[in-house]
Each structure stands twice: as C-alpha cells, then as structure tokens.
C-alpha cells in the first residue's frame, strides 16, 4: 500500500518580518493558532493523521493546541526553537523542550525554512529521522540536485526529503499548491505516490488564515494567493484525492520505523 505523509511546520507567524513589519508574538501566535485549528478540523473530518513539526515557541504559547494535536493521534516533531533565528543549539534544545512540555518522545526534526542542519547533531541528539531537504530544481536554497530525490540513510538517521516529480524535480511543497491549478497539483501528487510508493508534502498554519484581508501585514501575493478558506478546501481535496488512489495516511515516525530496516537490509526487504 502507498503512503501519504502530510506534515505541517507549526511555528509562530514571522513572514511579515521579512517585509519589515514588526508583528508582535501575540499577533503571530493568534494567526498560527487559528490556522492550526483549521488544519486539525480538516484532518479530523477526513479521519487521517499527520506530523506537526513544532517550534518550542509555538508549543509554549499554545498548550491547548498541542494537547489537541496529541489527543487526535498526530505526531509531534521538532522544528527548532525560535523560527525567525534558528541556532545550532536548537537541534538539542527543541527536542528536549517539546518532550518536557508534551510528555511524548520526539523522533523527528525539520530545520526552519529547510536551512542546512548538522547531520552529526541530528544523530547525536537521538533523532530517528530528518526531513530538512527539498531536493527541487529551484534556484537558491532549494537547489539540491546532487542530493537523492527519495528517502535515504545518513548514519542511523533516515532522511525524508519533500516530494518532487521524478524527472524535472518540480517541487510539490506548499507554495506549489497555492499557484498550480488544484487539479494539476493533485494529479502530480498521485503520480509521485504511484512512482515512489509514498508522497511527502508540507504546509504552514498561516496559509489557512485569510492573509489577503490584511494588507497591513505586507504579505507577498506569492504567499497570500489562495490562503485561508480556499487553502482549507484544497487540503480537503488533496486528502480525498490521495485516499481515492489508495494512500494510507501515516505519521513520519511510523514510516521511518518501516523504512529503516528496508534500507539497512535491502536483501531482506
């Protein structure tokens, strides 16, 4: 059976700061909490589970949302401490902080903005998987054409890249779903699902907030297009489309525990 791996980078909303807007923590958290609640509603309605990569800043300011994530069967993974200025120490501190706040074991990490992260630190801190790679054909920080397109091992840690199309490495991350016709994106997602046996994508809570109604935030049209209700509708359609293709929605940890033995002992798989 093919596997769908939905994930959400659950962080304080700092995008306005890229345009010089000094958004308060209270306001940024209000937007992120609103969006996370919308996401959880869609997942609950469709009876699927996902993985939430959370910053400790978000977790410490939204304990009720964190409890809902856990109670509804989703996985909590680490996404650093303060999203705006990631530090090398976040690999260790975010794991410890999330485990202390939630009481669950954190097995996965994703670096904010998919920036590079030390593989040695990831393994030393006891993570089972790292999902900090977008191996796409995009100039800039996502240009990783020399990296494997599908999951692979580095030491004892499973690397789970975001899904891209097999030949052209067209990215199927959050921004693509904002701008491609929805039906085309879903067709490409199913193509990857069939080709690779699994599909990995990620979104952010603030995408599910009506950003277009708030010019004071100075959000680029690239980000605000189809944000809010339309993005919730698109997430619902994506889940339904992948289900129709026979996908089993699983957490990253579940996928990892199945995939590591197969990659370490390919002859036994």
CSV table of C-alpha atoms in Angstrom, one decimal:
chain,number,residue,atom,x,y,z
A,1,UNK,CA,0.0,0.0,0.0
A,2,UNK,CA,1.2,3.5,-0.8
A,3,UNK,CA,1.8,6.0,2.0
A,4,UNK,CA,0.8,9.7,2.3
A,5,UNK,CA,3.0,11.8,4.7
A,6,UNK,CA,1.3,15.1,5.4
A,7,UNK,CA,3.2,17.5,7.6
A,8,UNK,CA,2.8,21.0,9.0
A,9,UNK,CA,5.5,23.4,10.0
A,10,UNK,CA,3.8,24.7,13.1
A,11,UNK,CA,5.5,27.9,14.1
A,12,UNK,CA,4.9,31.5,15.1
A,13,UNK,CA,3.9,33.5,12.1
A,14,UNK,CA,7.1,35.5,11.2
A,15,UNK,CA,6.6,36.1,7.5
A,16,UNK,CA,5.7,39.8,7.9
A,17,UNK,CA,9.1,40.4,9.4
A,18,UNK,CA,10.6,39.7,6.0
A,19,UNK,CA,8.9,42.9,4.9
A,20,UNK,CA,9.9,44.9,7.9
A,21,UNK,CA,6.6,44.6,9.8
A,22,UNK,CA,7.2,44.3,13.5
A,23,UNK,CA,4.5,41.8,14.3
A,24,UNK,CA,4.0,41.0,18.0
A,25,UNK,CA,4.3,37.5,19.3
A,26,UNK,CA,0.7,37.6,20.5
A,27,UNK,CA,-0.5,38.5,17.0
A,28,UNK,CA,1.8,36.0,15.2
A,29,UNK,CA,0.6,33.3,17.6
A,30,UNK,CA,-3.1,34.2,17.1
A,31,UNK,CA,-2.7,33.6,13.4
A,32,UNK,CA,-0.8,30.4,13.7
A,33,UNK,CA,-3.3,29.0,16.3
A,34,UNK,CA,-6.2,29.9,14.1
A,35,UNK,CA,-4.5,28.1,11.1
A,36,UNK,CA,-3.6,25.0,13.1
A,37,UNK,CA,-7.1,24.7,14.3
A,38,UNK,CA,-8.4,24.8,10.7
A,39,UNK,CA,-5.9,22.1,9.7
A,40,UNK,CA,-6.9,19.9,12.6
A,41,UNK,CA,-10.5,20.3,11.7
A,42,UNK,CA,-9.8,19.1,8.1
A,43,UNK,CA,-7.7,16.1,9.3
A,44,UNK,CA,-10.4,15.1,11.8
A,45,UNK,CA,-13.2,15.3,9.2
A,46,UNK,CA,-11.2,13.1,6.9
A,47,UNK,CA,-10.0,10.7,9.7
A,48,UNK,CA,-6.3,11.0,8.8
A,49,UNK,CA,-3.2,11.6,10.8
A,50,UNK,CA,-0.3,13.8,10.1
A,51,UNK,CA,3.0,15.0,11.6
A,52,UNK,CA,3.3,18.5,13.2
A,53,UNK,CA,6.8,19.9,13.2
A,54,UNK,CA,6.6,22.4,16.1
A,55,UNK,CA,8.8,25.2,17.4
A,56,UNK,CA,9.2,25.4,21.1
A,57,UNK,CA,8.0,29.0,20.9
A,58,UNK,CA,4.7,27.8,19.4
A,59,UNK,CA,4.4,24.9,21.8
A,60,UNK,CA,4.9,27.0,24.9
A,61,UNK,CA,2.4,29.6,23.8
A,62,UNK,CA,-0.3,27.2,22.6
A,63,UNK,CA,-0.6,24.3,25.1
A,64,UNK,CA,-4.2,23.7,24.2
A,65,UNK,CA,-3.4,23.3,20.5
A,66,UNK,CA,-0.5,20.9,21.4
A,67,UNK,CA,-2.8,18.8,23.5
A,68,UNK,CA,-5.3,18.6,20.7
A,69,UNK,CA,-2.6,17.5,18.2
A,70,UNK,CA,-1.6,14.7,20.5
A,71,UNK,CA,-5.1,13.7,21.6
A,72,UNK,CA,-6.2,13.4,18.0
A,73,UNK,CA,-3.5,11.0,17.2
A,74,UNK,CA,-1.0,13.1,15.3
A,75,UNK,CA,2.8,13.1,15.8
A,76,UNK,CA,4.8,16.0,17.3
A,77,UNK,CA,8.2,16.5,15.8
A,78,UNK,CA,10.8,19.3,16.3
A,79,UNK,CA,11.1,22.5,14.2
A,80,UNK,CA,13.7,24.4,16.2
A,81,UNK,CA,13.1,27.0,19.0
A,82,UNK,CA,12.5,30.5,17.6
A,83,UNK,CA,11.6,30.2,13.9
A,84,UNK,CA,13.0,33.6,12.9
A,85,UNK,CA,16.6,33.0,14.0
A,86,UNK,CA,17.4,29.3,14.1
A,87,UNK,CA,20.5,28.4,16.2
A,88,UNK,CA,22.7,25.3,16.1
A,89,UNK,CA,21.7,24.5,19.7
A,90,UNK,CA,18.0,24.3,18.6
A,91,UNK,CA,18.5,20.7,17.4
A,92,UNK,CA,19.1,19.6,21.0
A,93,UNK,CA,17.0,22.2,22.8
A,94,UNK,CA,13.9,21.9,20.7
A,95,UNK,CA,13.7,18.1,21.3
A,96,UNK,CA,14.2,18.4,25.0
A,97,UNK,CA,11.8,21.3,25.3
A,98,UNK,CA,9.0,19.6,23.3
A,99,UNK,CA,9.4,16.4,25.3
A,100,UNK,CA,9.3,18.3,28.5
A,101,UNK,CA,6.1,20.2,27.5
A,102,UNK,CA,4.2,17.4,25.9
A,103,UNK,CA,5.4,14.2,27.6
A,104,UNK,CA,5.9,12.5,24.3
A,105,UNK,CA,9.1,11.2,22.7
A,106,UNK,CA,10.2,13.4,19.8
A,107,UNK,CA,11.7,11.3,17.0
A,108,UNK,CA,12.0,13.7,14.0
A,109,UNK,CA,13.4,17.1,13.1
A,110,UNK,CA,12.9,19.7,10.4
A,111,UNK,CA,15.1,22.8,10.2
A,112,UNK,CA,13.2,26.1,9.8
A,113,UNK,CA,13.0,27.2,6.2
A,114,UNK,CA,14.7,24.0,5.2
A,115,UNK,CA,18.1,25.5,6.0
A,116,UNK,CA,21.1,23.2,6.3
A,117,UNK,CA,21.4,21.4,9.6
A,118,UNK,CA,24.3,19.3,11.1
A,119,UNK,CA,23.7,15.6,10.4
A,120,UNK,CA,26.1,14.9,13.3
A,121,UNK,CA,24.0,16.9,15.7
A,122,UNK,CA,20.8,15.2,14.5
A,123,UNK,CA,22.2,11.8,15.1
A,124,UNK,CA,23.9,12.7,18.4
A,125,UNK,CA,20.5,14.0,19.8
A,126,UNK,CA,18.8,10.7,19.1
A,127,UNK,CA,16.5,11.6,16.3
A,128,UNK,CA,15.3,8.8,14.1
A,129,UNK,CA,14.6,10.9,11.0
A,130,UNK,CA,15.4,14.3,9.5
A,131,UNK,CA,13.0,16.0,7.0
A,132,UNK,CA,15.0,19.2,6.2
A,133,UNK,CA,15.6,18.7,2.5
A,134,UNK,CA,13.7,19.9,-0.6
A,135,UNK,CA,15.6,18.3,-3.5
A,136,UNK,CA,13.9,20.5,-6.1
A,137,UNK,CA,15.0,22.3,-9.2
A,138,UNK,CA,14.6,25.8,-7.8
A,139,UNK,CA,17.5,28.4,-7.8
A,140,UNK,CA,18.5,29.3,-4.3
A,141,UNK,CA,18.3,27.3,-1.1
A,142,UNK,CA,16.1,24.6,-2.6
A,143,UNK,CA,18.6,23.8,-5.4
A,144,UNK,CA,19.8,20.3,-4.2
A,145,UNK,CA,20.1,18.4,-7.5
A,146,UNK,CA,23.1,16.4,-6.2
A,147,UNK,CA,21.0,15.0,-3.2
A,148,UNK,CA,18.8,11.9,-3.5
A,149,UNK,CA,15.3,12.6,-4.6
A,150,UNK,CA,13.8,9.9,-2.3
A,151,UNK,CA,14.5,8.9,1.3
A,152,UNK,CA,17.9,7.6,2.2
A,153,UNK,CA,20.1,6.9,5.3
A,154,UNK,CA,22.8,9.1,6.7
A,155,UNK,CA,24.4,7.2,9.5
A,156,UNK,CA,21.5,5.8,11.6
A,157,UNK,CA,19.1,8.6,10.6
A,158,UNK,CA,16.5,8.4,7.9
A,159,UNK,CA,16.5,11.4,5.6
A,160,UNK,CA,12.9,12.1,4.3
A,161,UNK,CA,13.0,14.8,1.5
A,162,UNK,CA,9.9,16.6,0.4
A,163,UNK,CA,8.5,15.1,-2.7
A,164,UNK,CA,9.4,16.4,-6.2
A,165,UNK,CA,8.4,14.9,-9.5
A,166,UNK,CA,10.7,12.1,-10.8
A,167,UNK,CA,12.4,13.7,-13.8
A,168,UNK,CA,12.2,17.5,-13.7
A,169,UNK,CA,12.2,17.6,-9.8
A,170,UNK,CA,9.3,20.0,-9.8
A,171,UNK,CA,8.5,20.8,-6.1
A,172,UNK,CA,5.2,19.8,-4.7
A,173,UNK,CA,5.6,21.7,-1.4
A,174,UNK,CA,3.2,24.3,0.0
A,175,UNK,CA,3.8,27.1,-2.4
A,176,UNK,CA,3.1,24.9,-5.5
A,177,UNK,CA,-0.4,24.2,-4.2
A,178,UNK,CA,-1.1,27.9,-3.9
A,179,UNK,CA,-0.3,28.6,-7.5
A,180,UNK,CA,-0.9,25.5,-9.6
A,181,UNK,CA,-4.4,24.7,-10.6
A,182,UNK,CA,-5.6,22.4,-7.8
A,183,UNK,CA,-6.4,19.5,-10.1
A,184,UNK,CA,-3.0,19.6,-11.7
A,185,UNK,CA,-1.2,19.6,-8.3
A,186,UNK,CA,-3.3,16.7,-7.2
A,187,UNK,CA,-2.6,14.8,-10.4
A,188,UNK,CA,1.2,15.3,-9.9
A,189,UNK,CA,0.9,14.2,-6.2
A,190,UNK,CA,-0.7,11.0,-7.3
A,191,UNK,CA,1.9,10.5,-10.0
A,192,UNK,CA,4.6,10.7,-7.3
A,193,UNK,CA,2.6,8.5,-5.0
A,194,UNK,CA,2.5,5.7,-7.6
A,195,UNK,CA,6.1,6.2,-8.7
A,196,UNK,CA,7.8,6.3,-5.3
A,197,UNK,CA,5.2,4.4,-3.2
A,198,UNK,CA,4.8,7.4,-0.9
A,199,UNK,CA,4.2,11.2,-1.1
A,200,UNK,CA,5.6,13.8,1.2
A,201,UNK,CA,4.5,17.4,1.5
A,202,UNK,CA,4.3,20.2,4.0
A,203,UNK,CA,2.2,23.3,4.8
A,204,UNK,CA,2.1,26.0,7.4
A,205,UNK,CA,-0.7,27.1,9.7
A,206,UNK,CA,-0.7,30.7,8.5
A,207,UNK,CA,-1.6,29.5,5.0
A,208,UNK,CA,-5.0,28.7,6.4
A,209,UNK,CA,-5.6,32.3,7.6
A,210,UNK,CA,-7.2,34.9,5.3
A,211,UNK,CA,-3.9,36.7,4.6
A,212,UNK,CA,-5.5,38.6,1.7
A,213,UNK,CA,-7.7,40.5,4.1
A,214,UNK,CA,-4.8,42.0,6.0
A,215,UNK,CA,-2.7,44.4,3.8
A,216,UNK,CA,-1.1,45.7,7.0
A,217,UNK,CA,0.9,42.5,7.1
A,218,UNK,CA,2.5,43.3,3.8
A,219,UNK,CA,2.4,39.6,2.6
A,220,UNK,CA,3.6,38.9,-0.9
A,221,UNK,CA,1.0,37.8,-3.4
A,222,UNK,CA,3.1,34.6,-3.8
A,223,UNK,CA,2.1,33.6,-0.2
A,224,UNK,CA,-1.4,35.1,0.1
A,225,UNK,CA,-2.8,33.7,-3.1
A,226,UNK,CA,-5.5,31.1,-2.2
A,227,UNK,CA,-4.7,31.4,1.5
A,228,UNK,CA,-7.5,31.0,4.1
A,229,UNK,CA,-10.7,29.1,3.3
A,230,UNK,CA,-9.5,28.2,-0.2
A,231,UNK,CA,-6.4,26.5,1.3
A,232,UNK,CA,-8.5,24.5,3.7
A,233,UNK,CA,-10.7,23.4,0.8
A,234,UNK,CA,-7.6,22.4,-1.2
A,235,UNK,CA,-6.2,20.4,1.7
A,236,UNK,CA,-9.5,18.6,2.0
A,237,UNK,CA,-9.5,17.8,-1.7
A,238,UNK,CA,-5.9,16.7,-1.6
A,239,UNK,CA,-6.6,14.2,1.2
A,240,UNK,CA,-9.7,12.9,-0.6
A,241,UNK,CA,-7.8,12.6,-3.9
A,242,UNK,CA,-4.9,10.6,-2.3
A,243,UNK,CA,-7.4,8.4,-0.5
A,244,UNK,CA,-9.1,7.6,-3.8
A,245,UNK,CA,-5.7,6.4,-5.0
A,246,UNK,CA,-5.4,4.0,-2.1
A,247,UNK,CA,-3.0,6.0,0.0
A,248,UNK,CA,-2.6,5.2,3.7
A,249,UNK,CA,-2.0,8.3,5.8
A,250,UNK,CA,0.7,7.7,8.4
A,251,UNK,CA,3.0,9.7,10.6
A,252,UNK,CA,6.6,10.2,9.8
A,253,UNK,CA,7.7,8.0,12.7
A,254,UNK,CA,5.6,5.1,11.5
A,255,UNK,CA,7.0,5.4,8.0
A,256,UNK,CA,10.5,5.7,9.5
A,257,UNK,CA,10.3,2.5,11.6
A,258,UNK,CA,9.2,0.6,8.5
A,259,UNK,CA,11.6,2.2,6.1
A,260,UNK,CA,14.9,2.0,8.0
A,261,UNK,CA,15.1,-1.8,8.1
A,262,UNK,CA,14.4,-2.0,4.4
A,263,UNK,CA,17.2,0.5,3.6
A,264,UNK,CA,19.7,-1.1,6.0
A,265,UNK,CA,19.0,-4.6,4.9
A,266,UNK,CA,17.7,-4.3,1.3
A,267,UNK,CA,18.1,-8.1,0.6
A,268,UNK,CA,15.7,-8.9,3.5
A,269,UNK,CA,13.1,-6.3,2.4
